[in-house]
CSV table of C-alpha atoms and ligand atoms in Angstrom, one decimal:
chain,number,residue,atom,x,y,z
A,4,MET,CA,97.3,113.5,100.0
A,5,THR,CA,97.0,114.9,96.7
A,6,THR,CA,94.9,115.4,93.9
A,7,LYS,CA,97.7,117.0,91.6
A,8,ASN,CA,99.1,115.0,88.8
A,9,ARG,CA,103.1,116.2,89.0
A,10,ALA,CA,103.2,113.9,85.4
A,11,ASN,CA,100.9,116.5,83.6
A,12,LEU,CA,103.0,119.1,81.2
A,13,LEU,CA,100.6,122.3,82.2
A,14,TYR,CA,101.3,121.5,85.9
A,15,GLN,CA,104.7,121.4,85.7
A,16,LEU,CA,104.6,125.0,83.9
A,17,GLN,CA,102.7,126.4,86.3
A,18,TYR,CA,105.0,124.9,89.1
A,19,ALA,CA,108.0,126.4,87.1
A,20,VAL,CA,106.6,129.8,87.1
A,21,ARG,CA,105.8,129.8,90.9
A,22,ASN,CA,109.4,128.1,91.4
A,23,PRO,CA,111.9,129.3,89.1
A,24,ALA,CA,114.8,128.7,91.4
A,25,LYS,CA,113.8,124.6,91.2
A,26,VAL,CA,113.8,124.5,87.6
A,27,ALA,CA,117.5,124.1,86.9
A,28,PRO,CA,118.0,121.4,89.9
A,29,TYR,CA,114.9,120.0,88.5
A,30,ALA,CA,116.7,119.9,84.7
A,31,ARG,CA,119.6,118.3,86.0
A,32,ARG,CA,117.9,115.6,87.3
A,33,LEU,CA,115.7,114.8,84.4
A,34,ALA,CA,119.0,114.6,82.5
A,35,ARG,CA,120.4,112.0,84.8
A,36,ASP,CA,117.2,109.9,85.4
A,37,LEU,CA,117.7,109.6,81.4
A,38,ILE,CA,120.8,108.5,81.2
A,39,LEU,CA,120.4,106.4,84.2
A,40,ARG,CA,117.3,104.7,82.4
A,41,ALA,CA,118.9,104.4,79.1
A,42,ARG,CA,121.7,102.2,81.0
A,43,SER,CA,119.3,100.5,83.2
A,44,ARG,CA,117.6,97.1,82.0
A,45,ASP,CA,114.7,97.3,84.6
A,46,HIS,CA,113.5,99.6,87.6
A,47,VAL,CA,115.3,97.9,90.3
A,48,SER,CA,118.7,98.5,88.2
A,49,TYR,CA,117.9,102.0,87.5
A,50,TYR,CA,116.5,103.0,91.2
A,51,ARG,CA,120.1,101.1,92.3
A,52,ALA,CA,121.7,103.8,89.9
A,53,VAL,CA,119.6,106.6,91.2
A,54,MET,CA,120.5,105.5,94.8
A,55,LYS,CA,124.1,105.2,94.4
A,56,SER,CA,124.4,108.8,92.4
A,57,ASP,CA,122.4,110.1,95.4
A,58,THR,CA,124.3,108.4,98.4
A,59,SER,CA,127.6,109.5,96.5
A,60,ARG,CA,126.6,113.4,97.9
A,61,SER,CA,124.7,112.2,100.5
A,62,ALA,CA,123.2,109.5,102.5
A,63,GLU,CA,120.6,111.3,104.6
A,64,ALA,CA,119.3,113.0,101.7
A,65,ALA,CA,119.5,110.1,99.4
A,66,VAL,CA,116.9,108.5,101.8
A,67,GLY,CA,114.8,111.9,101.3
A,68,SER,CA,116.4,113.8,104.3
A,69,LYS,CA,116.9,117.6,103.7
A,70,SER,CA,118.7,118.1,106.8
A,71,HIS,CA,120.2,115.6,109.8
A,72,ASP,CA,117.4,116.9,112.3
A,73,ARG,CA,114.9,116.0,109.7
A,74,TRP,CA,116.6,112.6,109.6
A,75,LEU,CA,116.3,112.3,113.4
A,76,ALA,CA,112.9,113.1,113.1
A,77,LEU,CA,111.8,111.0,110.3
A,78,GLY,CA,113.5,107.9,111.9
A,79,LYS,CA,111.7,108.8,115.4
A,80,MET,CA,108.2,109.2,113.7
A,81,GLN,CA,108.5,105.7,112.4
A,82,PHE,CA,109.7,103.9,115.5
A,83,ASP,CA,107.2,105.9,117.7
A,84,TYR,CA,104.3,104.5,115.8
A,85,LEU,CA,105.4,101.1,115.9
A,86,LEU,CA,105.9,101.6,119.6
A,87,GLU,CA,102.7,102.7,120.0
A,88,HIS,CA,101.3,99.6,117.8
A,89,GLY,CA,102.7,97.5,120.5
A,90,LEU,CA,106.4,96.9,119.2
A,91,LYS,CA,108.1,94.5,121.7
A,92,PRO,CA,111.9,93.9,122.1
A,93,THR,CA,110.9,90.0,121.4
A,94,ASP,CA,109.7,90.8,118.0
A,95,ARG,CA,111.3,89.6,114.8
A,96,MET,CA,111.6,92.5,112.5
A,97,LEU,CA,111.7,92.6,108.9
A,98,GLU,CA,112.7,96.5,107.2
A,99,ILE,CA,112.1,96.4,103.3
A,100,GLY,CA,114.4,99.3,101.8
A,101,CYS,CA,116.0,100.1,105.1
A,102,GLY,CA,118.3,102.9,103.6
A,103,ASN,CA,120.8,104.1,106.0
A,104,LEU,CA,118.8,103.4,109.2
A,105,ARG,CA,117.1,106.3,109.5
A,106,ALA,CA,114.3,104.6,111.4
A,107,GLY,CA,116.4,101.1,111.6
A,108,ARG,CA,119.1,102.4,114.5
A,109,LEU,CA,116.1,103.0,116.4
A,110,PHE,CA,114.4,99.8,116.0
A,111,ILE,CA,118.1,97.6,116.2
A,112,ASP,CA,118.6,99.6,119.7
A,113,TYR,CA,115.2,98.6,120.9
A,114,LEU,CA,114.8,95.1,119.8
A,115,GLU,CA,116.9,92.0,121.4
A,116,PRO,CA,120.1,91.1,119.4
A,117,GLY,CA,119.6,89.5,116.1
A,118,ARG,CA,116.1,90.5,115.9
A,119,TYR,CA,116.4,93.1,113.0
A,120,TYR,CA,116.7,91.9,109.5
A,121,GLY,CA,117.3,95.3,106.7
A,122,LEU,CA,117.2,94.7,103.3
A,123,ASP,CA,117.7,97.3,100.4
A,124,ILE,CA,118.4,97.2,96.7
A,125,SER,CA,121.4,99.5,97.1
A,126,PRO,CA,124.8,98.2,98.1
A,127,ASP,CA,125.9,101.8,98.7
A,128,ILE,CA,122.8,102.7,101.1
A,129,LEU,CA,123.9,99.7,102.8
A,130,ILE,CA,127.2,100.4,103.5
A,131,ALA,CA,126.0,103.9,104.9
A,132,ALA,CA,123.7,101.4,107.1
A,133,THR,CA,126.8,100.2,108.6
A,134,GLU,CA,128.8,103.5,109.4
A,135,THR,CA,125.2,104.1,110.8
A,136,LEU,CA,125.5,101.1,113.5
A,137,ALA,CA,129.2,102.1,114.1
A,138,THR,CA,128.4,106.1,114.9
A,139,HIS,CA,125.5,104.6,117.2
A,140,ASP,CA,127.3,102.1,118.7
A,141,LEU,CA,125.0,99.1,117.4
A,142,GLN,CA,127.6,96.4,117.0
A,143,ASP,CA,126.4,94.6,120.2
A,144,LYS,CA,122.8,94.1,118.5
A,145,VAL,CA,124.2,92.5,115.6
A,146,PRO,CA,121.6,93.2,112.9
A,147,HIS,CA,121.4,91.4,109.9
A,148,LEU,CA,122.0,93.8,106.5
A,149,THR,CA,121.1,92.3,103.0
A,150,PRO,CA,121.4,93.6,99.6
A,151,VAL,CA,118.3,92.5,97.3
A,152,ARG,CA,117.6,92.2,93.5
A,153,ASN,CA,114.2,91.8,94.1
A,154,LEU,CA,111.1,91.3,96.7
A,155,THR,CA,110.9,87.7,96.5
A,156,PHE,CA,112.4,86.9,100.0
A,157,ALA,CA,113.2,83.5,98.6
A,158,PHE,CA,116.4,83.3,101.3
A,159,LEU,CA,114.3,84.0,104.5
A,160,PRO,CA,112.2,81.5,106.5
A,161,ASP,CA,108.4,80.8,106.2
A,162,SER,CA,106.2,82.8,109.0
A,163,TYR,CA,109.2,84.2,110.7
A,164,PHE,CA,108.5,87.8,111.1
A,165,ASN,CA,105.8,89.5,113.4
A,166,VAL,CA,106.7,92.9,111.9
A,167,ILE,CA,107.4,93.9,108.6
A,168,HIS,CA,108.1,97.8,107.9
A,169,ALA,CA,108.5,99.5,104.7
A,170,HIS,CA,108.7,103.3,104.6
A,171,SER,CA,109.0,105.4,101.9
A,172,VAL,CA,109.7,102.3,99.5
A,173,PHE,CA,106.6,102.0,97.5
A,174,SER,CA,106.4,105.7,96.7
A,175,HIS,CA,109.6,104.6,94.8
A,176,SER,CA,108.1,101.9,93.2
A,177,PRO,CA,106.1,100.6,90.2
A,178,LEU,CA,102.9,98.7,90.6
A,179,HIS,CA,105.1,95.2,89.5
A,180,VAL,CA,107.4,95.7,92.3
A,181,ILE,CA,104.4,96.4,94.7
A,182,GLU,CA,103.1,93.0,93.4
A,183,GLU,CA,105.9,90.7,93.7
A,184,CYS,CA,106.2,91.9,97.3
A,185,PHE,CA,102.4,91.0,98.1
A,186,ALA,CA,103.0,87.8,96.3
A,187,HIS,CA,105.9,86.7,98.6
A,188,VAL,CA,105.5,88.7,102.0
A,189,GLY,CA,102.6,86.4,103.1
A,190,ARG,CA,105.2,83.5,103.3
A,191,VAL,CA,107.4,85.3,105.8
A,192,LEU,CA,104.8,87.2,107.8
A,193,ALA,CA,104.1,85.2,110.9
A,194,PRO,CA,100.5,84.4,110.8
A,195,ASP,CA,99.7,87.0,113.7
A,196,GLY,CA,102.0,89.5,112.2
A,197,PHE,CA,101.8,92.8,110.0
A,198,PHE,CA,103.4,94.2,107.3
A,199,ASP,CA,102.9,98.3,107.2
A,200,PHE,CA,104.0,100.2,104.1
A,201,THR,CA,103.6,103.9,103.4
A,202,PHE,CA,102.5,105.4,99.8
A,203,ASP,CA,102.2,108.2,98.3
A,204,ARG,CA,98.5,108.7,97.8
A,205,THR,CA,96.6,110.3,95.4
A,206,GLU,CA,92.8,110.8,94.8
A,207,GLY,CA,93.2,111.7,91.4
A,208,ARG,CA,95.0,110.1,88.5
A,209,GLU,CA,97.9,107.5,89.2
A,210,HIS,CA,100.9,108.7,87.8
A,211,HIS,CA,105.1,108.9,88.4
A,212,VAL,CA,107.5,111.7,88.2
A,213,LEU,CA,110.8,110.5,86.2
A,214,HIS,CA,110.0,107.1,87.5
A,215,GLU,CA,111.0,108.1,91.0
A,216,ASP,CA,107.9,109.0,92.8
A,217,PHE,CA,104.9,107.2,92.3
A,218,TYR,CA,101.4,108.4,93.1
A,219,TYR,CA,98.6,105.5,93.9
A,220,ARG,CA,94.7,105.5,94.9
A,221,THR,CA,94.7,103.4,98.2
A,222,GLU,CA,91.8,101.1,96.4
A,223,THR,CA,95.0,100.1,93.8
A,224,LEU,CA,96.8,99.1,96.3
A,225,VAL,CA,94.3,97.2,98.9
A,226,THR,CA,92.9,95.1,95.8
A,227,LEU,CA,96.2,94.3,94.8
A,228,ALA,CA,96.9,93.0,98.4
A,229,GLU,CA,93.6,91.1,98.3
A,230,ARG,CA,94.3,89.4,94.8
A,231,HIS,CA,97.4,88.0,96.6
A,232,GLY,CA,95.5,86.7,100.0
A,233,LEU,CA,96.2,89.7,102.3
A,234,GLN,CA,94.2,91.8,104.2
A,235,ALA,CA,94.5,95.6,103.9
A,236,ARG,CA,93.2,98.4,105.7
A,237,PHE,CA,94.4,102.0,105.6
A,238,MET,CA,95.8,103.3,108.9
A,239,ALA,CA,93.9,106.9,109.5
A,240,ASP,CA,96.0,107.4,112.7
A,241,TRP,CA,99.3,107.7,110.4
A,242,GLU,CA,97.6,110.7,108.6
A,243,LYS,CA,97.9,112.9,112.1
A,244,ARG,CA,101.8,112.8,111.5
A,245,PRO,CA,103.5,115.6,109.8
A,246,HIS,CA,104.4,113.2,106.8
A,247,GLY,CA,103.1,113.9,103.1
A,248,GLN,CA,102.5,109.9,103.1
A,249,SER,CA,99.6,107.2,104.1
A,250,LYS,CA,99.9,103.8,105.6
A,251,ILE,CA,98.4,100.8,104.7
A,252,ARG,CA,98.6,97.5,107.3
A,253,VAL,CA,98.8,94.1,105.7
A,254,SER,CA,98.2,90.9,107.3
A,255,ARG,CA,97.5,87.5,106.4
A,256,GLY,CA,93.9,86.7,105.0
B,310,LIG,C1,113.6,107.0,100.6
B,310,LIG,S1,114.4,105.8,101.2
B,310,LIG,C2,113.9,105.2,102.9
B,310,LIG,C3,114.6,104.5,103.5
B,310,LIG,C4,114.4,104.3,105.0
B,310,LIG,N1,113.0,103.2,104.9
B,310,LIG,C5,113.9,105.3,105.5
B,310,LIG,O1,112.6,105.5,106.0
B,310,LIG,O2,114.9,105.8,105.9
B,310,LIG,C6,113.9,104.2,100.1
B,310,LIG,C7,114.8,103.1,100.3
B,310,LIG,O3,114.2,102.1,99.6
B,310,LIG,C8,115.0,101.5,98.8
B,310,LIG,N2,114.2,100.7,97.3
B,310,LIG,C9,113.8,101.2,96.6
B,310,LIG,N3,113.2,100.1,96.3
B,310,LIG,C10,113.0,99.0,96.9
B,310,LIG,C11,112.8,97.6,96.4
B,310,LIG,N4,112.1,97.6,95.2
B,310,LIG,N5,113.5,96.8,97.1
B,310,LIG,C12,114.3,97.2,98.3
B,310,LIG,N6,114.6,98.6,98.7
B,310,LIG,C13,114.1,99.3,97.7
B,310,LIG,C14,116.3,102.2,98.6
B,310,LIG,O4,117.2,101.5,97.8
B,310,LIG,C15,116.2,103.4,99.5
B,310,LIG,O5,117.0,102.9,100.6
């Protein structure tokens, strides 16, 4: 959680003085993002281009892990949490923004064959996901991996998934993308199921940095979910984990 506004010029200047080595990489990212934004018709196309560029360098870094050990740890953290919350091998799981299966590989291994559905806006990261499946000998689990352009889930059945999971996805999403998800996720969620998502929480002003990282107040997301007939609650037990984001659990109202 933060009260800082990373989009504020004064904050950025003070940060640059304290971290001079980060100025050149930030300037490169700024220039790249300006070009990608100018070429993209909407946020999803823009972010897909960001992922293409990042994945071409390293798929693990593209999903936010600075090292392979961190990639393993972040996957395990997500898996352990859902296991503590009663995940069963017979559950039907949908992972929104599955990336290169940092956590997905553990869910796939644990669930019965065919019970895991991963979707992502980035074909490049989904190709990396297939490499993760091969590396971890998960072929027999026949998971479903699908590229999408939006979060309407139109190709998925009603009331099907007990567990829907989105980790570090809404931290990269403007509010209208989150709202599209809330407007449709209730249809594919089983009546007794839940949808967990993480977000970058601010107690100050909501803001974004380079249209890549978005900071929201808890009330904004809870109210938005309720507006779409969903119940939402802040998951305080996630806060103990060494992870900068917070978690909300949504269920059908
Ligand atoms: C930081 S990565 C996290 C990946 C995975 N959840 C994990 O924890 O390893 C964010 C992922 O979400 C995907 N993504 C971003 N916006 C999305 C959207 N609107 N719909 C589906 N996927 C999205 C990105 O392409 C990327 O693979």
